[in-house]
PDB file of C-alpha atoms in Angstrom:
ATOM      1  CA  UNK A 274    -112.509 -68.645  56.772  1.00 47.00           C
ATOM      2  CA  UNK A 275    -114.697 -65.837  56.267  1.00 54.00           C
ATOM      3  CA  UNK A 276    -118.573 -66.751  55.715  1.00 56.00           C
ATOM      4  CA  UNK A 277    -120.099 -66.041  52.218  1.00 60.00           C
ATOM      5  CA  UNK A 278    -123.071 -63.037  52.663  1.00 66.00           C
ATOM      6  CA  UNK A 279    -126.352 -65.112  51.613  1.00 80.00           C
ATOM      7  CA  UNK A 280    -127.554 -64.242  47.732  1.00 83.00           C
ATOM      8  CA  UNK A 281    -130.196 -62.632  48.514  1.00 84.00           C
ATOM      9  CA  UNK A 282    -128.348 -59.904  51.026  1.00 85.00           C
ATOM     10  CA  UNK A 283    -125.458 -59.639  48.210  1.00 89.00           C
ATOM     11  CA  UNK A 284    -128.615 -58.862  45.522  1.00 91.00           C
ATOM     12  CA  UNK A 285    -129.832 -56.125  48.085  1.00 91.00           C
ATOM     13  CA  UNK A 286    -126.716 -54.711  48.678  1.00 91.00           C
ATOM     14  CA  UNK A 287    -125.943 -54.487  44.800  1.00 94.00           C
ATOM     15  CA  UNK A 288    -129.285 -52.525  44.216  1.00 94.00           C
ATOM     16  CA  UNK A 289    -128.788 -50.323  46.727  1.00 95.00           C
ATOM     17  CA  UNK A 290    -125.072 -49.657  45.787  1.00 95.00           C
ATOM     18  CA  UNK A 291    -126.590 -49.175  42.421  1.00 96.00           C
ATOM     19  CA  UNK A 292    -129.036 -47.083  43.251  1.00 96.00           C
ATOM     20  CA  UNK A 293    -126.289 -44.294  45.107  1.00 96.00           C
ATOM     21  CA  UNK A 294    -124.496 -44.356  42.086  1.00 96.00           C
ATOM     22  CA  UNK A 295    -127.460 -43.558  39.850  1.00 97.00           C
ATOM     23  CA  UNK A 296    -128.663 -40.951  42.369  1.00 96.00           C
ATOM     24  CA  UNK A 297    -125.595 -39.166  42.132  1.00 96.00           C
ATOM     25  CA  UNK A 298    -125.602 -39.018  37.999  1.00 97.00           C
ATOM     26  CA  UNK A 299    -129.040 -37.739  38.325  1.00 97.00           C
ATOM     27  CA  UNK A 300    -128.549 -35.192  40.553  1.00 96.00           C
ATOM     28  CA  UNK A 301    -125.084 -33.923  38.882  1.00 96.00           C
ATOM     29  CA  UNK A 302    -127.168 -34.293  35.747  1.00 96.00           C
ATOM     30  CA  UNK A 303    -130.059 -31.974  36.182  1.00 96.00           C
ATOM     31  CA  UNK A 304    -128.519 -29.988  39.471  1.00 95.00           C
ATOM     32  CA  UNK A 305    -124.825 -29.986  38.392  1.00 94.00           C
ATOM     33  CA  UNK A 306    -124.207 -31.790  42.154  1.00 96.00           C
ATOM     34  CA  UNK A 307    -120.964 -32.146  42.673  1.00 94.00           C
ATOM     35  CA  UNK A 308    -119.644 -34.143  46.563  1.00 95.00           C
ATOM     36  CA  UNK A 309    -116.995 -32.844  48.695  1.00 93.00           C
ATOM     37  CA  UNK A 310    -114.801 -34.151  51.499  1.00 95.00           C
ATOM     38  CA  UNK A 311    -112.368 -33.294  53.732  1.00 95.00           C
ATOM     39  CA  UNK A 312    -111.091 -36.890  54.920  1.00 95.00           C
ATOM     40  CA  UNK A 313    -112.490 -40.038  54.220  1.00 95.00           C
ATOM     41  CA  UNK A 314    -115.176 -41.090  55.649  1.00 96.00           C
ATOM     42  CA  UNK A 315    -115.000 -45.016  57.632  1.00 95.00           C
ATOM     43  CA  UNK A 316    -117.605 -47.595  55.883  1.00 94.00           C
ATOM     44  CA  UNK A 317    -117.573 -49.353  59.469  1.00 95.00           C
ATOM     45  CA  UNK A 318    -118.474 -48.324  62.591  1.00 96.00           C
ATOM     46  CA  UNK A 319    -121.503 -45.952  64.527  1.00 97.00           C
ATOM     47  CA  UNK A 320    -121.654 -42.953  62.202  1.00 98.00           C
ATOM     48  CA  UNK A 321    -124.207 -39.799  63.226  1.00 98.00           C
ATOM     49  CA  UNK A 322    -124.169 -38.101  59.735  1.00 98.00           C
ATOM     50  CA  UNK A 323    -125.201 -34.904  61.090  1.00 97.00           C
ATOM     51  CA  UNK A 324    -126.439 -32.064  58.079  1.00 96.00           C
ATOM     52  CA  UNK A 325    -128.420 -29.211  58.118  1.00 94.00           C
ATOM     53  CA  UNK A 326    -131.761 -29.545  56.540  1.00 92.00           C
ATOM     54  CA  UNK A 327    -133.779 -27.696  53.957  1.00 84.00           C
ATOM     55  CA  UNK A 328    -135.203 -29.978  52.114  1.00 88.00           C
ATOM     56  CA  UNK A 329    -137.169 -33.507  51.931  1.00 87.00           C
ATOM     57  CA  UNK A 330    -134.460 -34.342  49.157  1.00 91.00           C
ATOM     58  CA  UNK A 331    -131.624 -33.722  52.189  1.00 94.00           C
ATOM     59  CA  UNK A 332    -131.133 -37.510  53.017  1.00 93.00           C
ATOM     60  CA  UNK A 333    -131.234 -38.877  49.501  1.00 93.00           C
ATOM     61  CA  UNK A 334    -128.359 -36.379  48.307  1.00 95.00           C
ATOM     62  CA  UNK A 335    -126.421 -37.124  50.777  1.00 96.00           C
ATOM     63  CA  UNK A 336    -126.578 -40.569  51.748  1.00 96.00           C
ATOM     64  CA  UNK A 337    -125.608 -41.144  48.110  1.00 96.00           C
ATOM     65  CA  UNK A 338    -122.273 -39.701  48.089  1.00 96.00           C
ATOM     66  CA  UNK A 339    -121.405 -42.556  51.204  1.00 96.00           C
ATOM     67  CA  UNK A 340    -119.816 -45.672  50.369  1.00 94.00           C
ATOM     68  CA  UNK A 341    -121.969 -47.961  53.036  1.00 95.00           C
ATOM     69  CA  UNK A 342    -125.688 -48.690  53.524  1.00 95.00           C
ATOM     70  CA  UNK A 343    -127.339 -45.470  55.555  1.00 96.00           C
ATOM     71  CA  UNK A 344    -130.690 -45.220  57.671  1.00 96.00           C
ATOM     72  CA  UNK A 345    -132.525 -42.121  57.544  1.00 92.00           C
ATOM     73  CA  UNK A 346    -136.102 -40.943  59.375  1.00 89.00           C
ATOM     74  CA  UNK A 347    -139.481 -40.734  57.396  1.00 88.00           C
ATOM     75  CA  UNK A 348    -142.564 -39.483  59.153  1.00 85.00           C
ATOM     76  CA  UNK A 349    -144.773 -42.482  59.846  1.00 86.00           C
ATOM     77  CA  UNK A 350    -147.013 -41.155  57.273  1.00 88.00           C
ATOM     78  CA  UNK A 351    -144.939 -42.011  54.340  1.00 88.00           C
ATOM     79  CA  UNK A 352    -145.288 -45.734  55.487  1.00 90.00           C
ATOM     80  CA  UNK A 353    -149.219 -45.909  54.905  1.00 90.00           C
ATOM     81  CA  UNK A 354    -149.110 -46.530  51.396  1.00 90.00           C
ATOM     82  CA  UNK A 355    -147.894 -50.036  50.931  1.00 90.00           C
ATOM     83  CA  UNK A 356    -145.904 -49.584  47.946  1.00 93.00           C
ATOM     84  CA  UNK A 357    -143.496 -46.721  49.056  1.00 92.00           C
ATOM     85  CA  UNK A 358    -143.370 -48.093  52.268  1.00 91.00           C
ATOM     86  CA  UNK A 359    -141.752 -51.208  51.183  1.00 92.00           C
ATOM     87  CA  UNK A 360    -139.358 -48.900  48.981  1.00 92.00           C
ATOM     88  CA  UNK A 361    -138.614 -46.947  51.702  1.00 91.00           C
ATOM     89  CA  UNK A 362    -137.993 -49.812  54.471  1.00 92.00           C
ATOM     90  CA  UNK A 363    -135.589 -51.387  51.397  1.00 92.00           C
ATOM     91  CA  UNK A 364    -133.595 -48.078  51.628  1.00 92.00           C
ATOM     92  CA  UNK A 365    -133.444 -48.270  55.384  1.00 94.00           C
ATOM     93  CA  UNK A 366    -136.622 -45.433  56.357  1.00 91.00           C
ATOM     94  CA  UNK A 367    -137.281 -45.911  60.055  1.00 91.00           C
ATOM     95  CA  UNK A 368    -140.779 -44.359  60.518  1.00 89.00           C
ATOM     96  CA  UNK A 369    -141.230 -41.924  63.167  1.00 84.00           C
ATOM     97  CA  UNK A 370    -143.710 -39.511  64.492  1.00 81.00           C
ATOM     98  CA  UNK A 371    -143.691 -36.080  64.376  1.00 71.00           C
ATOM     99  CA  UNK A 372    -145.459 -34.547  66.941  1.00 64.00           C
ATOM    100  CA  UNK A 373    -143.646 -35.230  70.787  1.00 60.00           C
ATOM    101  CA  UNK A 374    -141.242 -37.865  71.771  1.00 64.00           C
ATOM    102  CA  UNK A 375    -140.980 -41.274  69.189  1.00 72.00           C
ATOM    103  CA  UNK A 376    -139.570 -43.364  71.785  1.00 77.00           C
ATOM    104  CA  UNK A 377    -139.695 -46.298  69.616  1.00 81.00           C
ATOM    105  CA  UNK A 378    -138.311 -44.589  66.847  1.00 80.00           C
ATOM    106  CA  UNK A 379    -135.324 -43.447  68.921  1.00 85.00           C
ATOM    107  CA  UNK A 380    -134.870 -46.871  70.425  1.00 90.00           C
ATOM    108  CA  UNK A 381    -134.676 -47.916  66.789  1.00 92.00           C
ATOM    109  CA  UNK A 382    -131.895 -45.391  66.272  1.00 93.00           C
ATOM    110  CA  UNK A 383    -130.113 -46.412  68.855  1.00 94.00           C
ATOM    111  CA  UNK A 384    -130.162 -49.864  68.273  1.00 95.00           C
ATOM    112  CA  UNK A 385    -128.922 -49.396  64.416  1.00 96.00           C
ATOM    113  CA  UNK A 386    -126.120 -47.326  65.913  1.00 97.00           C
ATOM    114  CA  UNK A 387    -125.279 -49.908  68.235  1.00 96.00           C
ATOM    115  CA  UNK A 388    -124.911 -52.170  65.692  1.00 96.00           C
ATOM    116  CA  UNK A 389    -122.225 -50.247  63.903  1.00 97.00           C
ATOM    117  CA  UNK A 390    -124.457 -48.694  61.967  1.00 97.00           C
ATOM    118  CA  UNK A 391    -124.620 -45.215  60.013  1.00 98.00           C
ATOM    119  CA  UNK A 392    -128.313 -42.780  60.420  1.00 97.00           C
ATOM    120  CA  UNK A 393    -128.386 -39.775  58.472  1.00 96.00           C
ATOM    121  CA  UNK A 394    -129.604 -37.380  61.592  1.00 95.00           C
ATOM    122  CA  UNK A 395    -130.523 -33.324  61.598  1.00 91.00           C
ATOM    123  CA  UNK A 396    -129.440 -31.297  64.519  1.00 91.00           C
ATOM    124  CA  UNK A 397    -131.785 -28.600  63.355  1.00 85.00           C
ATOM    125  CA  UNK A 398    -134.620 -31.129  64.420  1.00 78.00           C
ATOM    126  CA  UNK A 399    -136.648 -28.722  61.163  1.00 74.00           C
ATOM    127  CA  UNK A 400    -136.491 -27.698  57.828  1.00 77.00           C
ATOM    128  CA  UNK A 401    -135.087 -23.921  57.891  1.00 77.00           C
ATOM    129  CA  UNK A 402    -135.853 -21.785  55.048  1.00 77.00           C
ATOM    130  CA  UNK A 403    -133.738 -19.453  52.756  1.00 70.00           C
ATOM    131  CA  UNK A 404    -130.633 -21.227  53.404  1.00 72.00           C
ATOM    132  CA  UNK A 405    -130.323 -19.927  56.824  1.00 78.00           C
ATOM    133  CA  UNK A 406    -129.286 -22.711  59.639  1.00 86.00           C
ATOM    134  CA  UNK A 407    -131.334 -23.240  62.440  1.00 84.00           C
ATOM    135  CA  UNK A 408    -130.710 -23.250  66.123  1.00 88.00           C
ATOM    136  CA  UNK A 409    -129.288 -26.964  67.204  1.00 87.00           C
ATOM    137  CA  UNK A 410    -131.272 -29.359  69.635  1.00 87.00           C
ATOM    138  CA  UNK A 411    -130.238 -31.504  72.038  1.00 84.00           C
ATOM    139  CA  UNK A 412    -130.888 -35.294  69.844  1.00 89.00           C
ATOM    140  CA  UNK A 413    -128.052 -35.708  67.849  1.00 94.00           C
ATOM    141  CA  UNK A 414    -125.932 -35.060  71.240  1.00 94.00           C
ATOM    142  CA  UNK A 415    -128.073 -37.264  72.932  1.00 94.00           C
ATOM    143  CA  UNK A 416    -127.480 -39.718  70.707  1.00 95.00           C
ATOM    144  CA  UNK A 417    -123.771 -39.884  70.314  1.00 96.00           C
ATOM    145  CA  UNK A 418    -123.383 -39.779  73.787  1.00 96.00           C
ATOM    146  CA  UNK A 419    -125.560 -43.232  74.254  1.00 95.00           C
ATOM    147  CA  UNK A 420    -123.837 -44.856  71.436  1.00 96.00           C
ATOM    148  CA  UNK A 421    -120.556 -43.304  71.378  1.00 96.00           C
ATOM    149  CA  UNK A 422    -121.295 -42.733  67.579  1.00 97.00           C
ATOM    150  CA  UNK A 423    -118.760 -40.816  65.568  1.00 98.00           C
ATOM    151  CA  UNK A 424    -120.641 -37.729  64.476  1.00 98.00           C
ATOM    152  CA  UNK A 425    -119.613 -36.731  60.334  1.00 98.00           C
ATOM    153  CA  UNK A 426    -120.572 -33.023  59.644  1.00 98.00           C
ATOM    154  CA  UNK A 427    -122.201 -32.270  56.178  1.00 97.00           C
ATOM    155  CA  UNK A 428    -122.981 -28.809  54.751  1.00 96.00           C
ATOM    156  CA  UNK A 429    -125.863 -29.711  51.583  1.00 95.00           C
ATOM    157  CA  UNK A 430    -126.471 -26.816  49.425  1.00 94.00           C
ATOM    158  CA  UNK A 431    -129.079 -26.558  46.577  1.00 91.00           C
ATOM    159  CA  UNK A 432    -131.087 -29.040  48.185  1.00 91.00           C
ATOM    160  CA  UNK A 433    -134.066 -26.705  48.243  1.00 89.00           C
ATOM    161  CA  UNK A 434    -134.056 -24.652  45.530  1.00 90.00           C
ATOM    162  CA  UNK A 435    -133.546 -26.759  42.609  1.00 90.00           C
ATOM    163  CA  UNK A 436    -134.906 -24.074  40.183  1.00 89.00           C
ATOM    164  CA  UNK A 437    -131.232 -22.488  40.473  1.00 89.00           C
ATOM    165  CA  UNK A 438    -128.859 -25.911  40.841  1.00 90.00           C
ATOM    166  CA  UNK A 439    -130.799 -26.830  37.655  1.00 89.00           C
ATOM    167  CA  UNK A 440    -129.930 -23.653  35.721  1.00 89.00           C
ATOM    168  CA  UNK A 441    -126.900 -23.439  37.555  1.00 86.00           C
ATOM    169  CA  UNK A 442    -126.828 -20.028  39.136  1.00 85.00           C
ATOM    170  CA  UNK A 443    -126.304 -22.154  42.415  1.00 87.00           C
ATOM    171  CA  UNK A 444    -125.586 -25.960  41.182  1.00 91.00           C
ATOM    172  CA  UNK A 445    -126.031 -28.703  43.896  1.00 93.00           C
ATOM    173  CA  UNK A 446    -123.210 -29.162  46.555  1.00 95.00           C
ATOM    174  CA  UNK A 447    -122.546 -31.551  49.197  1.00 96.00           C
ATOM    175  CA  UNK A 448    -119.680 -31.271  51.619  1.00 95.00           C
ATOM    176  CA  UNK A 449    -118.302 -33.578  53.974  1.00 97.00           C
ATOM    177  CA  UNK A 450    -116.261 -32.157  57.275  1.00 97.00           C
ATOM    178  CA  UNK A 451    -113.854 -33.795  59.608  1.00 97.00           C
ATOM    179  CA  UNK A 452    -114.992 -36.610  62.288  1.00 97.00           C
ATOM    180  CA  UNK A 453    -116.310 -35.340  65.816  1.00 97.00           C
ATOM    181  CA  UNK A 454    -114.568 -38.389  67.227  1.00 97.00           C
ATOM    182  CA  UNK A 455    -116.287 -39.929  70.410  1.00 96.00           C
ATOM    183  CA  UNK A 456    -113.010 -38.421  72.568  1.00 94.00           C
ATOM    184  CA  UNK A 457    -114.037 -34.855  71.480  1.00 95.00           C
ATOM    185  CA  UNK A 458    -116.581 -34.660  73.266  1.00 94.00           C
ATOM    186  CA  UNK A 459    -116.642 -37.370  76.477  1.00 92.00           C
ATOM    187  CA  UNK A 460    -115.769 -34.634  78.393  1.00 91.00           C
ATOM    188  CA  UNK A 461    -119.667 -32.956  78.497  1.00 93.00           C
ATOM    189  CA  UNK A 462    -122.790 -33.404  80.219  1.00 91.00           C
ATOM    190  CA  UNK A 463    -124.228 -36.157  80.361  1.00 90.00           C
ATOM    191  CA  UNK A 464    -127.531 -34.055  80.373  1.00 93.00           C
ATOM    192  CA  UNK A 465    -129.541 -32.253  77.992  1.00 91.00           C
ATOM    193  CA  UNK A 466    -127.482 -28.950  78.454  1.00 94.00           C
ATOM    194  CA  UNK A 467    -124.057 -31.225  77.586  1.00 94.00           C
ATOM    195  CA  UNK A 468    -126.259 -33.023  74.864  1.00 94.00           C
ATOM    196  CA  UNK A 469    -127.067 -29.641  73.661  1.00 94.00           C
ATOM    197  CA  UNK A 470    -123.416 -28.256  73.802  1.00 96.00           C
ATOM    198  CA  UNK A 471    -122.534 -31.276  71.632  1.00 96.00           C
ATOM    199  CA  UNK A 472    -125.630 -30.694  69.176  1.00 95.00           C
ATOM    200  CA  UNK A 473    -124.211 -27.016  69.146  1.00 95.00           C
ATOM    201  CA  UNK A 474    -120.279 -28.429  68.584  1.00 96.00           C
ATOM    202  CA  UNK A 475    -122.088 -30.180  65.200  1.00 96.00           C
ATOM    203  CA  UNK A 476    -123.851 -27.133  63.994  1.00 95.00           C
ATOM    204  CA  UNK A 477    -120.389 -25.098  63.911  1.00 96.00           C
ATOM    205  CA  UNK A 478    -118.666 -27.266  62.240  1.00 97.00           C
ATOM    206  CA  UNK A 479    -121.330 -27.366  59.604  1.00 96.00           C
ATOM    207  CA  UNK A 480    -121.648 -23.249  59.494  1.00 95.00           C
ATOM    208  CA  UNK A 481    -117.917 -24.052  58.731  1.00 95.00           C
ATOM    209  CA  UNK A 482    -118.389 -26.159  55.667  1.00 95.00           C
ATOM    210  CA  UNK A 483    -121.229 -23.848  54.841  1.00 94.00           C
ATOM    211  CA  UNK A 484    -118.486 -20.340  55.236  1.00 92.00           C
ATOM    212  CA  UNK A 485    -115.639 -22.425  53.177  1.00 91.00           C
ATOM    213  CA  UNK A 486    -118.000 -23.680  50.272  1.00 89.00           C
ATOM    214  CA  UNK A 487    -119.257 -20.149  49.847  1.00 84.00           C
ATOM    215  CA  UNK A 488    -116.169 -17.958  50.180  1.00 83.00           C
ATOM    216  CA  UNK A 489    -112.934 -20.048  49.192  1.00 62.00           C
ATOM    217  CA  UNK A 490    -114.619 -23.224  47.626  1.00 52.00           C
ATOM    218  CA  UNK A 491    -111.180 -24.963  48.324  1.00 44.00           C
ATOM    219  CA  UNK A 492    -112.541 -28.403  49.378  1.00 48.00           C
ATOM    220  CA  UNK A 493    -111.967 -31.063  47.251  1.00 46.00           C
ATOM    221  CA  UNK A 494    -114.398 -31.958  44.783  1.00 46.00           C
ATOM    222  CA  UNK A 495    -113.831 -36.124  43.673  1.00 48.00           C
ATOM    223  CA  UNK A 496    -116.422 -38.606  43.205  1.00 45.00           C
ATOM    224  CA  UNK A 497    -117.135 -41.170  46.354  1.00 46.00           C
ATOM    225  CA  UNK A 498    -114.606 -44.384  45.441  1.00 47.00           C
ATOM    226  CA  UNK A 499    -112.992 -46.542  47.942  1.00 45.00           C
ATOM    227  CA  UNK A 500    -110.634 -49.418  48.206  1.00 40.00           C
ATOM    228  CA  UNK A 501    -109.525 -50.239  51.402  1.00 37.00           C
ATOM    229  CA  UNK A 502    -111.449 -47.630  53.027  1.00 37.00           C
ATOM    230  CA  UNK A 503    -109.823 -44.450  51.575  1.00 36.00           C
ATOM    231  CA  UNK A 504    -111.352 -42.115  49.260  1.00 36.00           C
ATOM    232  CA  UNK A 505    -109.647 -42.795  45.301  1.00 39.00           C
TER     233      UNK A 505
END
């Protein structure tokens, strides 16, 4: 007999569910965002959601077109003021530091992926500028090597300059790719120049997404609805 969540989970879980589904009105409101996907994507399981990143309002966007609860990074920073902090932790932030190696934060990655978790993660390891992508690093490999994570590319578009989405000379977009299943790549490195190939395995994909939106824009454009799983 399965075990009843306690209420106070089930409350949490409602507000955040609540809270992705406003996000997304908002954002197709004032920056005509519309999500895109190319399978459906599992609600269990490790999940690396691996986008490129141009802007602070990356992990926001696209955590809310994702039918399960998603972890992002926030520079420790963000944390200091008690009352975003708190909002923050309640939509899964896990502070980190900037500057060198957050071993602590990247044990706490690990451990949420571990767990069958999902963490929104950016190859690019930087914001990049004028909708360019950036060269990959070596973390998000890293990563899905020590957890076996499936890796879910994302292409976001718009994210940056919301002058344009807003008047709609280039509305919001954000597109979902295939699975990088664990299988596709257990065959590299295990060292930072396999971690790196993966990284750079990731970062085509996402120039893919990026080349498909622009030219054919044949993806399929649906809101994020599930029931058993699949995408309605």
């Amino acid at each position: 007999m399965r075990q009843k969540k306690p209420v106070k989970k089930r409350v949490k879980q409602l507000i955040y569910r609540f809270s992705q589904w406003l996000a997304r009105q908002l954002l197709k409101l004032f920056f005509g965002c519309r999500y895109c996907y190319e399978e459906p994507i599992p609600t269990e399981g490790p999940l690396i959601i691996a986008s490129n990143h141009s802007s602070y309002l990356d992990p926001p966007s696209v955590g809310a077109g994702i039918a399960r609860e998603i972890h992002f990074l926030a520079k420790r920073e963000l944390f200091k003021n008690p009352f975003f902090g708190a909002l923050i932790r309640f939509y899964h932030a896990v502070p980190i530091r900037r500057a060198g190696m957050d071993w602590e934060g990247l044990a706490r990655i690990r451990e949420i992926l571990d767990g069958g978790g999902a963490v929104i993660l950016f190859p690019e390891g930087t914001r990049q500028r004028g909708g360019s992508l950036g060269k990959p690093r070596f973390g998000v490999g890293k990563l899905a090597q020590e957890t076996r994570a499936s890796i879910l590319p994302v292409y976001a578009r718009g994210t940056a300059d919301l002058r344009a989405a807003f008047l709609r000379r280039r509305p919001m977009r954000i597109t979902y790719g295939r699975l990088i299943l664990p299988g596709q790549y257990e065959d590299f490195e295990l060292n930072p120049r396999g971690q790196l190939a993966i990284s750079g395995l990731v970062m085509e994909r996402i120039a893919e997404l990026k080349d498909k939106l622009e030219t054919a824009g044949n993806l399929q454009d649906r809101p994020e609805k599930r029931e058993n799983g699949e995408l309605k």
